[in-house]
């Protein structure tokens, strides 16, 4: 685990499974149809139970580069924020959609006045975004947000594999 304090907010990188962390909001790496799938999405719906998918069906979808909130079912969280990152091969040179997906979750966190949030590394699994490009975008978006007044006290990146963890470590050192 690696931590840094910015403007009184703890930013932590940790290795693990996002469904195991205790935070107010867990961020899901969703698709635009909110239809469920593999990776983080599969893990969250399996661990959280069917109520999350029922809410997703009612919402109907979410544009790429944005996020929507549902309850968290059986997970130890109040909310799941379903963030839709870009598919890298469709949008290789434009970091704005990836930053937008993170920013939309941070905006939901302020609306809900929550204290803690956990992100996975959006778009870097099935959606093919290279980790070394995605990690600095993710960290920069979060750091710029917590440099301003915020309800958040703790922001975590929960990284599944050692390559994701190492890419975030490198990016944090270089920022
Ligand atoms: N906890 C934390 N990180 C995880 C976990 C977990 N339980 N499982 C995987 N990762 P991905 P995407 C890492 O594919 O690229 C789905 O089918 C994984 O190693 O989950 O945004 C959705 O339905 C990778 O580093 O999300 C969408 O259709 C990162 O999380 C599509 O995949 C993201 O990988 C979204 O693709």
Coordinates of C-alpha atoms and ligand atoms in Angstrom, one line a residue:
X1 CA 0.0 0.0 0.0
X2 CA 1.1 3.5 -0.7
X3 CA -0.5 6.6 0.6
X4 CA -0.2 10.4 0.2
X5 CA -2.1 13.2 2.0
X6 CA -3.3 16.1 -0.2
X7 CA -5.2 19.0 1.3
X8 CA -6.1 16.7 4.3
X9 CA -7.4 14.0 2.0
X10 CA -5.7 10.5 2.0
X11 CA -5.0 9.1 -1.4
X12 CA -4.1 5.4 -1.2
X13 CA -3.0 2.8 -3.8
X14 CA -3.7 -0.7 -2.7
X15 CA -3.6 -4.1 -4.3
X16 CA -6.7 -6.2 -4.0
X17 CA -10.3 -6.9 -4.9
X18 CA -12.6 -3.8 -4.9
X19 CA -15.5 -5.7 -3.4
X20 CA -13.6 -6.2 -0.2
X21 CA -13.0 -2.6 0.7
X22 CA -15.1 -0.6 3.2
X23 CA -15.9 2.8 1.7
X24 CA -19.1 4.9 1.1
X25 CA -18.9 4.4 -2.6
X26 CA -17.4 1.7 -4.8
X27 CA -16.8 2.6 -8.4
X28 CA -17.7 0.0 -11.1
X29 CA -16.0 -0.3 -14.5
X30 CA -19.4 -0.5 -16.4
X31 CA -20.4 -0.5 -20.0
X32 CA -22.7 2.1 -21.6
X33 CA -25.7 -0.3 -21.5
X34 CA -25.1 -0.9 -17.8
X35 CA -25.7 -4.5 -18.8
X36 CA -23.1 -6.2 -16.6
X37 CA -20.1 -8.2 -17.8
X38 CA -16.8 -9.6 -16.6
X39 CA -13.9 -8.0 -14.7
X40 CA -14.8 -5.5 -11.9
X41 CA -18.4 -5.4 -13.2
X42 CA -18.9 -9.1 -12.8
X43 CA -17.3 -9.1 -9.3
X44 CA -19.5 -6.2 -8.1
X45 CA -22.8 -7.7 -9.3
X46 CA -21.9 -11.1 -8.0
X47 CA -20.9 -9.8 -4.5
X48 CA -23.7 -7.1 -4.4
X49 CA -26.6 -9.3 -5.5
X50 CA -29.4 -8.7 -7.9
X51 CA -30.7 -5.4 -6.6
X52 CA -27.9 -3.5 -8.3
X53 CA -28.8 -4.9 -11.7
X54 CA -32.5 -4.1 -11.1
X55 CA -31.5 -0.5 -10.5
X56 CA -29.2 -0.4 -13.6
X57 CA -32.1 -1.7 -15.8
X58 CA -34.3 1.1 -14.6
X59 CA -31.7 3.7 -15.3
X60 CA -31.2 2.1 -18.7
X61 CA -27.7 3.3 -19.7
X62 CA -24.9 5.8 -19.2
X63 CA -22.8 7.7 -21.8
X64 CA -19.1 6.9 -22.2
X65 CA -17.1 9.3 -20.0
X66 CA -19.8 9.6 -17.4
X67 CA -21.2 7.7 -14.4
X68 CA -24.5 6.9 -12.6
X69 CA -25.2 5.9 -9.0
X70 CA -27.2 2.9 -7.6
X71 CA -27.4 1.4 -4.2
X72 CA -24.8 -1.2 -3.2
X73 CA -27.0 -4.2 -2.4
X74 CA -25.1 -6.6 -0.1
X75 CA -21.7 -4.8 -0.5
X76 CA -20.3 -2.9 2.5
X77 CA -20.9 0.5 0.8
X78 CA -23.8 2.9 0.4
X79 CA -23.4 3.4 -3.3
X80 CA -22.0 1.9 -6.4
X81 CA -21.0 4.5 -9.0
X82 CA -21.1 2.9 -12.5
X83 CA -18.5 4.7 -14.5
X84 CA -18.2 4.1 -18.2
X85 CA -14.6 4.5 -19.5
X86 CA -13.7 4.6 -23.2
X87 CA -12.9 1.6 -25.3
X88 CA -9.3 2.5 -26.1
X89 CA -9.2 1.3 -29.7
X90 CA -12.1 3.6 -30.6
X91 CA -10.6 6.6 -29.0
X92 CA -6.8 6.1 -28.6
X93 CA -5.5 9.7 -28.4
X94 CA -8.3 11.4 -26.4
X95 CA -7.8 11.2 -22.6
X96 CA -11.0 13.3 -21.9
X97 CA -13.4 10.5 -21.8
X98 CA -11.3 8.6 -19.3
X99 CA -10.9 11.7 -17.1
X100 CA -14.6 12.4 -17.5
X101 CA -15.5 9.0 -16.1
X102 CA -13.4 9.6 -13.0
X103 CA -14.7 13.2 -12.7
X104 CA -18.3 12.1 -12.9
X105 CA -17.8 9.8 -9.9
X106 CA -16.1 12.6 -7.9
X107 CA -19.0 14.8 -8.7
X108 CA -21.5 12.2 -7.4
X109 CA -19.4 11.9 -4.3
X110 CA -19.8 15.6 -3.6
X111 CA -23.6 15.4 -4.3
X112 CA -23.9 12.6 -1.8
X113 CA -21.5 14.3 0.6
X114 CA -19.6 11.0 1.1
X115 CA -16.2 10.6 2.9
X116 CA -14.7 7.7 1.1
X117 CA -14.6 6.2 -2.4
X118 CA -12.7 3.3 -4.1
X119 CA -11.9 3.3 -7.8
X120 CA -10.6 0.4 -9.9
X121 CA -8.4 1.2 -12.9
X122 CA -11.1 2.1 -15.4
X123 CA -10.9 1.0 -19.0
X124 CA -7.6 -0.9 -18.5
X125 CA -9.0 -4.5 -18.7
X126 CA -11.5 -5.4 -21.4
X127 CA -11.5 -1.9 -22.8
X128 CA -7.8 -2.1 -23.5
X129 CA -6.5 1.3 -22.3
X130 CA -2.7 1.0 -21.7
X131 CA -2.0 1.2 -18.0
X132 CA 0.9 3.5 -18.3
X133 CA -1.3 6.0 -20.1
X134 CA -4.4 5.5 -17.9
X135 CA -2.8 5.7 -14.5
X136 CA -1.6 9.4 -14.8
X137 CA -5.0 10.5 -16.1
X138 CA -6.7 8.7 -13.2
X139 CA -4.4 10.2 -10.6
X140 CA -4.3 13.7 -12.1
X141 CA -8.1 13.9 -12.2
X142 CA -8.4 12.8 -8.5
X143 CA -5.6 15.0 -7.3
X144 CA -6.9 18.1 -9.0
X145 CA -10.3 17.4 -7.5
X146 CA -9.1 16.9 -3.9
X147 CA -6.9 20.0 -4.0
X148 CA -10.2 21.9 -3.9
X149 CA -12.7 21.8 -1.0
X150 CA -14.4 18.4 -0.9
X151 CA -16.5 16.2 1.4
X152 CA -14.0 13.3 0.7
X153 CA -11.5 12.3 3.3
X154 CA -10.2 9.1 1.6
X155 CA -9.8 8.1 -2.0
X156 CA -8.5 4.7 -2.8
X157 CA -7.4 3.0 -6.0
X158 CA -7.9 -0.7 -5.6
X159 CA -5.6 -2.4 -8.1
X160 CA -6.1 -6.0 -9.0
X161 CA -2.8 -7.1 -10.5
X162 CA 0.8 -6.2 -9.8
X163 CA 1.2 -4.5 -13.2
X164 CA -1.7 -2.2 -12.4
X165 CA -0.4 -1.4 -9.0
X166 CA 3.1 -0.7 -10.3
X167 CA 1.8 1.5 -13.1
X168 CA -0.1 3.6 -10.5
X169 CA 3.0 3.8 -8.2
X170 CA 5.1 5.0 -11.1
X171 CA 2.6 7.6 -12.1
X172 CA 2.1 8.9 -8.6
X173 CA 5.9 9.3 -8.2
X174 CA 6.1 11.2 -11.5
X175 CA 3.2 13.6 -10.8
Ligands
LIG1 N1 -11.2 -5.4 -8.2 C1 -10.3 -4.5 -8.6 N2 -9.9 -4.5 -9.9 C2 -10.3 -5.4 -10.7 C3 -11.2 -6.5 -10.3 C4 -11.6 -6.4 -9.0 N3 -12.5 -7.3 -8.5 N4 -11.4 -7.3 -11.4 C5 -10.7 -6.8 -12.4 N5 -10.0 -5.7 -12.0 P1 -12.3 -4.3 -16.5 P2 -12.8 -2.1 -18.3 C6 -9.1 -4.8 -12.8 O1 -12.2 -5.3 -17.7 O2 -11.5 -2.2 -19.0 C7 -16.8 -5.5 -18.3 O3 -17.2 -6.6 -19.0 C8 -8.6 -5.3 -14.1 O4 -7.4 -6.1 -13.9 O5 -13.1 -4.8 -15.3 O6 -13.3 -0.7 -17.9 C9 -17.8 -4.4 -18.3 O7 -19.1 -4.9 -18.3 C10 -8.3 -4.0 -14.9 O8 -7.0 -3.5 -14.5 O9 -13.0 -2.9 -17.0 C11 -17.5 -3.6 -19.5 O10 -18.2 -4.2 -20.7 C12 -9.4 -3.1 -14.4 O11 -9.9 -3.7 -13.2 C13 -16.0 -3.7 -19.7 O12 -15.6 -4.9 -19.0 C14 -10.5 -2.8 -15.3 O13 -10.8 -3.9 -16.1 C15 -15.3 -2.6 -19.0 O14 -13.9 -2.7 -19.3

